[in-house]
Tab-separated table of C-alpha atoms in Angstrom:
chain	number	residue	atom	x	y	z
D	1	UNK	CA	-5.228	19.059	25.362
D	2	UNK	CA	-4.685	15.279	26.831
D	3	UNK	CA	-2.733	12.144	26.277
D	4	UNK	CA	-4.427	9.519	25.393
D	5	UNK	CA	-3.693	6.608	27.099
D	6	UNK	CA	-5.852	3.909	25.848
D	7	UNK	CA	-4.858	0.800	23.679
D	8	UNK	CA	-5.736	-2.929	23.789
D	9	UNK	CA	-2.133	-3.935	23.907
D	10	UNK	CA	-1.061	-1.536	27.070
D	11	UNK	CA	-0.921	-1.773	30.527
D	12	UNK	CA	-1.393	0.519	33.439
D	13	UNK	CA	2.206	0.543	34.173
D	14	UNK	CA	5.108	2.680	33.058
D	15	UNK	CA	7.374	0.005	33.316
D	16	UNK	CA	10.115	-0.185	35.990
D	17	UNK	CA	12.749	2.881	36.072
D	18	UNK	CA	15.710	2.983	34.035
D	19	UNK	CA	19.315	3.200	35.241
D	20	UNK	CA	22.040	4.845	34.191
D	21	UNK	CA	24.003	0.962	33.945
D	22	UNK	CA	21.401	0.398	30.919
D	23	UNK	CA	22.921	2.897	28.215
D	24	UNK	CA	20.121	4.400	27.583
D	25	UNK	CA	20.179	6.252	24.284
D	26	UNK	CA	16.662	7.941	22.562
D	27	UNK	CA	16.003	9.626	19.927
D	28	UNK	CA	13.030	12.050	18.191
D	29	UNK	CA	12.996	11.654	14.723
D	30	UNK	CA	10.331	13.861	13.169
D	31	UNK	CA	9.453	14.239	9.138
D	32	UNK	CA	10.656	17.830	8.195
D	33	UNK	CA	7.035	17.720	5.520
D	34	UNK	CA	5.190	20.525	8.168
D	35	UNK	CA	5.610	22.383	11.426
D	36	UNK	CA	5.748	20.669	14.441
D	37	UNK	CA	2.991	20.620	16.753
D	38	UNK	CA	2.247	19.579	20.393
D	39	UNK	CA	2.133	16.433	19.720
D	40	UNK	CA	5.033	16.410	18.334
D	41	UNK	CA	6.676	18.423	21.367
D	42	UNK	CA	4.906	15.743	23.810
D	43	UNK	CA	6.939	12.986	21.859
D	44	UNK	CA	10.352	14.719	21.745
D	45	UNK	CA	9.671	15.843	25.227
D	46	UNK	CA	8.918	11.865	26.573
D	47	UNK	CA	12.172	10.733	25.224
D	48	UNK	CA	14.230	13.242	26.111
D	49	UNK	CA	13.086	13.012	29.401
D	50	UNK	CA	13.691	9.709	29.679
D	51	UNK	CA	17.049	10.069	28.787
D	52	UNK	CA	18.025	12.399	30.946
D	53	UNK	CA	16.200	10.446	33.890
D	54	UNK	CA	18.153	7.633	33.241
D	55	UNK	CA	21.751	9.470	32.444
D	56	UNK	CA	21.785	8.777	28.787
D	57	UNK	CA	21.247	10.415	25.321
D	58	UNK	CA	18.905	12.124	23.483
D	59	UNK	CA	19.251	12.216	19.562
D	60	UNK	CA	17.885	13.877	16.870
D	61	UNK	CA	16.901	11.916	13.387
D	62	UNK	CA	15.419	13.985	10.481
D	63	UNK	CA	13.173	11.060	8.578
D	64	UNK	CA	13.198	13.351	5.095
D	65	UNK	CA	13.037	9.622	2.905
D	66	UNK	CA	10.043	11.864	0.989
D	67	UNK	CA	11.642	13.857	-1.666
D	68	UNK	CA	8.234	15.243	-2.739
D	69	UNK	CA	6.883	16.580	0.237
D	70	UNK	CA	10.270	17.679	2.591
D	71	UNK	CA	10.955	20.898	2.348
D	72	UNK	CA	14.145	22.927	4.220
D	73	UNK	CA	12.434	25.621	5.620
D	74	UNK	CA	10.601	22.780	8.032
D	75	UNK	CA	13.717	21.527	8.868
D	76	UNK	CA	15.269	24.932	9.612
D	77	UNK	CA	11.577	25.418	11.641
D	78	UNK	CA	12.335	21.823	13.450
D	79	UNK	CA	15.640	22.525	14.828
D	80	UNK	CA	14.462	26.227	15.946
D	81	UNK	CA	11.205	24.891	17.272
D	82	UNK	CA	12.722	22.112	19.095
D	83	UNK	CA	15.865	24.557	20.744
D	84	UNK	CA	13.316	26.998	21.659
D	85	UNK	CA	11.704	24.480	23.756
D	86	UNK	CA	14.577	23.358	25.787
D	87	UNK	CA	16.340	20.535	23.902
D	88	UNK	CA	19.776	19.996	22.846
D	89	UNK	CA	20.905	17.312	20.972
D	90	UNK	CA	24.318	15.952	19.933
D	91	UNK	CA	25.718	16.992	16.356
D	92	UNK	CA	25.529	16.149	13.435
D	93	UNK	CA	22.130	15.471	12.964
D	94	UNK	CA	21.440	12.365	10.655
D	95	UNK	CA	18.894	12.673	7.508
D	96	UNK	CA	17.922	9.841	6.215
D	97	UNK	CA	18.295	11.395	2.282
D	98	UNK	CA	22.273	10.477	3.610
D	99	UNK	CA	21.890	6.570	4.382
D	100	UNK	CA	20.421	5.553	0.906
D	101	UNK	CA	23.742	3.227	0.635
D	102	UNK	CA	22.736	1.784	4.268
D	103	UNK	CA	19.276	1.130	3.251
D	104	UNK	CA	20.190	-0.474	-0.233
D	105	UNK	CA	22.810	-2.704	1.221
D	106	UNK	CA	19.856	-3.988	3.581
D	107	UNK	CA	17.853	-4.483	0.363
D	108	UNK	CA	20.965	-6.744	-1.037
D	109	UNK	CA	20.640	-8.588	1.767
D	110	UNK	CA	17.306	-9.408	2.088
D	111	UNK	CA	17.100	-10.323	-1.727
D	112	UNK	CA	20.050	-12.284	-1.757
D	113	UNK	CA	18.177	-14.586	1.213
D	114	UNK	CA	15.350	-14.910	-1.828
D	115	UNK	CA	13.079	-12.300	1.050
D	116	UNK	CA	12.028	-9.902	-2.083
D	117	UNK	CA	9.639	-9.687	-5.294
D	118	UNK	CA	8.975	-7.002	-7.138
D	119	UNK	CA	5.099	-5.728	-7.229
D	120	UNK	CA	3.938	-4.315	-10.194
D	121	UNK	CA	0.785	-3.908	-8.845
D	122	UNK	CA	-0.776	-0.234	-8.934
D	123	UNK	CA	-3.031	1.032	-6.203
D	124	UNK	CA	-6.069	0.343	-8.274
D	125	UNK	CA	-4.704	-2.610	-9.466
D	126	UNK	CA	-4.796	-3.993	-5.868
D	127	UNK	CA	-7.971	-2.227	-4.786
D	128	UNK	CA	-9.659	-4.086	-7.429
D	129	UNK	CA	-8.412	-7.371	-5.773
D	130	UNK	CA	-9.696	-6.721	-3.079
D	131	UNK	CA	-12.502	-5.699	-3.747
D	132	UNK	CA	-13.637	-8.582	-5.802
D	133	UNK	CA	-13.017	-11.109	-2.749
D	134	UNK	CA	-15.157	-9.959	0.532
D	135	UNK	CA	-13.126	-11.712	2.810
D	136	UNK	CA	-9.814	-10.426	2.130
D	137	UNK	CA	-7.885	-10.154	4.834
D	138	UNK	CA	-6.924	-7.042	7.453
D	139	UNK	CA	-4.215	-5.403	9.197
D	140	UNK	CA	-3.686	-2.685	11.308
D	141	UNK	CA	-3.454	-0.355	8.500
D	142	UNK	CA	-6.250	-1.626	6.776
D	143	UNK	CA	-7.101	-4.313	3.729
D	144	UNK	CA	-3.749	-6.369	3.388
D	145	UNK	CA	-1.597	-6.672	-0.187
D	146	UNK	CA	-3.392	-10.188	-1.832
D	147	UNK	CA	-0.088	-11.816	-2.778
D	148	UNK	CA	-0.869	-11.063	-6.686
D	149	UNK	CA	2.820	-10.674	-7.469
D	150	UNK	CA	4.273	-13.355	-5.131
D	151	UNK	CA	3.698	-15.895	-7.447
D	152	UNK	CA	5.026	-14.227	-10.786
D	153	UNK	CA	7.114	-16.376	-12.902
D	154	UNK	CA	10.790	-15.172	-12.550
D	155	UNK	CA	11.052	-14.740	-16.121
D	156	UNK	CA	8.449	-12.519	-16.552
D	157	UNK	CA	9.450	-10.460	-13.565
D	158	UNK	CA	12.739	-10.024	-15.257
D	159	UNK	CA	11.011	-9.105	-18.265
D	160	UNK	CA	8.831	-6.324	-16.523
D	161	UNK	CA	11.841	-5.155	-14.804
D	162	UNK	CA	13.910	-4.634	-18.238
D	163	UNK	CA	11.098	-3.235	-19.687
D	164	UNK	CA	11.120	-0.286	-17.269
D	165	UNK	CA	7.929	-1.297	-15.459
D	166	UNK	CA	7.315	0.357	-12.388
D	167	UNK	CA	7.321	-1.390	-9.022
D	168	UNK	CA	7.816	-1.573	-5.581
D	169	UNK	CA	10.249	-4.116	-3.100
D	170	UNK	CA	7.595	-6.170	-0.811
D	171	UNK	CA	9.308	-8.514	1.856
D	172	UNK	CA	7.700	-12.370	1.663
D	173	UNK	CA	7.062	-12.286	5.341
D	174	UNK	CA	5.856	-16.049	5.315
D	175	UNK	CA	9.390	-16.923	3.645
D	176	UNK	CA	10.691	-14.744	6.203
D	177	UNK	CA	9.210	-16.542	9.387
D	178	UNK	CA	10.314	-20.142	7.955
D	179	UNK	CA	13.592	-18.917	8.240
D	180	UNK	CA	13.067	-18.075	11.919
D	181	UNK	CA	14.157	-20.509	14.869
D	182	UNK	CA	11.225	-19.973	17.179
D	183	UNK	CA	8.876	-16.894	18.296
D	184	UNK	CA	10.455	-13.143	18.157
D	185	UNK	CA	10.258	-11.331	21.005
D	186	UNK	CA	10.373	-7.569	22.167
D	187	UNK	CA	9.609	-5.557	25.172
D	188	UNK	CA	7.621	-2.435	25.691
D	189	UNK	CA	7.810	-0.460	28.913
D	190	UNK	CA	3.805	-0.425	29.275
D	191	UNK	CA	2.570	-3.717	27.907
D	192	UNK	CA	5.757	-5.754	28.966
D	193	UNK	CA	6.583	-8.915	26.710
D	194	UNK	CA	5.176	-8.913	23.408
D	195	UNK	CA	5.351	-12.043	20.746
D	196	UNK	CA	5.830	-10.034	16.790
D	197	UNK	CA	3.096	-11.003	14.487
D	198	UNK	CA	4.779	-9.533	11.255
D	199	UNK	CA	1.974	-11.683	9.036
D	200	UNK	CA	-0.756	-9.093	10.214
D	201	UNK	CA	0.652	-6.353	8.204
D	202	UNK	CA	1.334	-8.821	5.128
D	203	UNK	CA	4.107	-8.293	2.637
D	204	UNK	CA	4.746	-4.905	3.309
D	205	UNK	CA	6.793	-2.405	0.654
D	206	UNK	CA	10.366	-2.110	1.917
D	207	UNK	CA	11.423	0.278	-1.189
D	208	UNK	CA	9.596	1.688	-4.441
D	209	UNK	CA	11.028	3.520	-7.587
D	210	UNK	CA	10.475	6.974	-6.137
D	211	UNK	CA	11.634	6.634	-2.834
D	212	UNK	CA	14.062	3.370	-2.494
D	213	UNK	CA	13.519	2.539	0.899
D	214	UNK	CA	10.793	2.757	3.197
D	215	UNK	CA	9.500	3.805	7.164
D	216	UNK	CA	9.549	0.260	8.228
D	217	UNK	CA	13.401	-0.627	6.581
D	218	UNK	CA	15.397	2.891	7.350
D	219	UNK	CA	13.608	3.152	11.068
D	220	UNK	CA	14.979	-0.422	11.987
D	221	UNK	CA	18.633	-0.317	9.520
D	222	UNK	CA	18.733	3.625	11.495
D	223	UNK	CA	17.937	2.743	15.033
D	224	UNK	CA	20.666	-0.144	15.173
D	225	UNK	CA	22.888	2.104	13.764
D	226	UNK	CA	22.984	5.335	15.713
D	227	UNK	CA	22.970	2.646	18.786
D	228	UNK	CA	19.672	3.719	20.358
D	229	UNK	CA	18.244	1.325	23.030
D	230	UNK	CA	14.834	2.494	24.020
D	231	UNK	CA	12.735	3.585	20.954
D	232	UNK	CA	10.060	6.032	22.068
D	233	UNK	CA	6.883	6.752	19.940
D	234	UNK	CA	3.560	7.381	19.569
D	235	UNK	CA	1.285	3.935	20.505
D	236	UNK	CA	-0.159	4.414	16.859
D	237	UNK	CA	3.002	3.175	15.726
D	238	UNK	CA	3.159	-0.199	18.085
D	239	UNK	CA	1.655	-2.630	15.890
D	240	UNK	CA	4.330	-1.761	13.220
D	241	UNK	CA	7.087	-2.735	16.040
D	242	UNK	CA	5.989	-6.463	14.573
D	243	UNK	CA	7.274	-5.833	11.203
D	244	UNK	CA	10.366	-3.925	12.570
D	245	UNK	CA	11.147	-6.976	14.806
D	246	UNK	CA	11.112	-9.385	11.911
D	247	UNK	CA	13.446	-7.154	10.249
D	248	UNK	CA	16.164	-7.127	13.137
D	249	UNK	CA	16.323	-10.738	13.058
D	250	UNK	CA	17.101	-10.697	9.203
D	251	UNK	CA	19.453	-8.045	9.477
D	252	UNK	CA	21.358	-9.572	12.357
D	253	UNK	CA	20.346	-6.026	14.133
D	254	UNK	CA	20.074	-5.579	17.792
D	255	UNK	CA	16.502	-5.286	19.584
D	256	UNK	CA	16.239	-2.170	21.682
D	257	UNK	CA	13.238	-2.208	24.300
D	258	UNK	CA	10.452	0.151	23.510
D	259	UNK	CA	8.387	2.866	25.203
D	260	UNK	CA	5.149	3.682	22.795
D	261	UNK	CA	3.537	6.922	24.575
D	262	UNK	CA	0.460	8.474	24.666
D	263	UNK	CA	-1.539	10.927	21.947
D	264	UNK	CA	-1.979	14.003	22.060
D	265	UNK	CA	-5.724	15.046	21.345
D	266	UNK	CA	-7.718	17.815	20.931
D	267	UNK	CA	-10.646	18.619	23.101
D	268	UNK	CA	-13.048	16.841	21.108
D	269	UNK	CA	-10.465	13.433	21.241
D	270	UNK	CA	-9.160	13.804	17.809
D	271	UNK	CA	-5.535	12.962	17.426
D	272	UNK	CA	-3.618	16.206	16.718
D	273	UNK	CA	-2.188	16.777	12.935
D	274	UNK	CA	0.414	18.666	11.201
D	275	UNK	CA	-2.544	20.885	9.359
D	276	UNK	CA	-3.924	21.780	12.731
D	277	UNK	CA	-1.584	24.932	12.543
D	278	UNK	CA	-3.468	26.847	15.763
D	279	UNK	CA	-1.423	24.246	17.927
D	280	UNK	CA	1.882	24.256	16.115
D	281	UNK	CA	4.935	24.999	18.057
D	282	UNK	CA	5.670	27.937	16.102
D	283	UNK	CA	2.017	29.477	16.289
D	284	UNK	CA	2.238	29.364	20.033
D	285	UNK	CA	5.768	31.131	20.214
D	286	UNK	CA	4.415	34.196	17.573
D	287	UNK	CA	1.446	34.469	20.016
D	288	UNK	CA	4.039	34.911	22.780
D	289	UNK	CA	4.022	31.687	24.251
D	290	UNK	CA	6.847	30.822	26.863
D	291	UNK	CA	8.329	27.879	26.366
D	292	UNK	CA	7.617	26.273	29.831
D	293	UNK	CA	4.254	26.736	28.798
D	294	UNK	CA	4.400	25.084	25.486
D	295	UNK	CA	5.829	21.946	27.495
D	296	UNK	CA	2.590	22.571	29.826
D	297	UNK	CA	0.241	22.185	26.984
D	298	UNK	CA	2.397	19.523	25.536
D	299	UNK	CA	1.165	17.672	28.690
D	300	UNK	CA	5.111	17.223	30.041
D	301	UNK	CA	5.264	19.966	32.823
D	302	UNK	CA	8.404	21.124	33.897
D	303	UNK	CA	8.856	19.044	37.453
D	304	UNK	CA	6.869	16.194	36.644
D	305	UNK	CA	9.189	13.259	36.224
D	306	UNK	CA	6.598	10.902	34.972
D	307	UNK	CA	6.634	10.896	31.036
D	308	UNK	CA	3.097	8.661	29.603
């Protein structure tokens, strides 16, 4: 197993050291939809770590927003997994299935600023779009929503809604930016200064029928809330800092600073997964794994005070 280091937007350096005068407060805040793996324990591991480095706190955040796949007996396997290797966290433990009220009055918000449309727009609806014009344009997470709702007549949105149409909450990012006084800023601990660029994700979903929030809204409303000041996560997740930097200047929310850690991959360099059950925390302690050994193989040894 290794951490991979390697992105176009990081340094070399870790950043300087934290103090204790900076507050620091981290969190882990895993999706109870599998069983953790070592990837997951390298990630808990890094910001713990840095926490306790530094003289601050370590929190625990269950993101269970997905009715449909979270299930209790991964949460009950979370908490075990995460207490047999080594960490303790202050109670109570916040779900997000709690905060719908937080998230909603963010949506209020942001509508009442004129920031939302509905989409009505189905997957194949907007795969079709795309697909009839070559040079649509991409983001990080691949082709980017067209705009095909934007645009809608307000009394035919109204309509659609009454009529029990399905459809999702997208933020008008370019509305958004006009509305902002000059560049946004944020800070990670390996790349150093970084200028958001919301536009290259588009206008993402911020809620949908099913599930009435989203990753990008309840990580940014939840992380101002619990008062956490250095987010740590995995760099797959930097690009969407952009989006949740745009969102903190809406929402009047503070910006923490940002630590976005290496992968853990498998010998062959593939990213590990919640399927790849040989490497799952709980695999390793059934096949009589210790847990200093788990945080080995997590690629966080006990004594080594660097955390990638």
């Amino acid at each position: 197993m290794t951490v991979s280091r390697h992105s176009p937007d990081r340094g070399p350096s870790l950043g300087p050291a934290l103090g204790p005068s900076q507050d620091i407060v981290t969190r882990f805040a895993p999706s109870p939809t599998g069983l953790l793996h070592l990837g997951h324990a390298h990630s808990a591991l890094v910001s713990a770590r840095l926490a306790e480095a530094a003289g601050g706190r370590f929190l625990l955040r269950l993101e269970d927003i997905d009715v449909g796949r979270c299930r209790p007996e991964f949460e009950t396997a979370i908490l075990e997994d995460l207490a047999w290797l080594g960490l303790s966290w202050p109670a109570p433990v916040w779900r997000q299935s709690a905060r719908m009220a937080a998230y909603r009055a963010a949506l209020d918000r942001l509508e009442a600023m004129g920031l939302l449309y509905p989409c009505f727009c189905t997957r194949k609806d907007i795969q079709a779009e795309i697909a009839a014009s070559p040079s649509a344009p991409h983001g990080p997470d691949g082709p980017l929503y067209p705009g095909t709702c934007r645009a809608l007549d307000p009394a035919e949105r109204a309509d659609r809604i009454a009529a029990g149409h399905p459809h999702a909450l997208r933020l008008d990012v370019a509305a958004a930016l006009a509305r902002m006084p000059g560049p946004l800023l944020w800070h990670d601990r390996a790349a150093g200064e970084q200028t958001a660029r919301p536009a290259l994700f588009g206008d993402v979903v911020l809620a949908r029928k099913d599930i009435p929030t989203s990753y990008h809204l309840a990580v940014t409303v939840d992380d101002a809330a619990q008062g956490v000041t250095l987010v740590t996560r995995g760099q797959d997740l930097f690009a969407a800092t952009h989006v949740h930097r745009l969102l903190q200047a809406l929402l009047d929310l503070p910006v923490p600073a940002y630590h976005h850690h290496g992968l853990l991959t498998d010998e062959a360099g593939r990213r590990l997964a919640k399927r790849d059950n040989a490497r799952a925390l709980r695999t390793l302690r059934e096949a009589g794994a210790s847990p200093a050994e788990a945080r080995a193989m997590a690629g966080v040894p006990d004594g080594n005070p660097r955390t990638a």
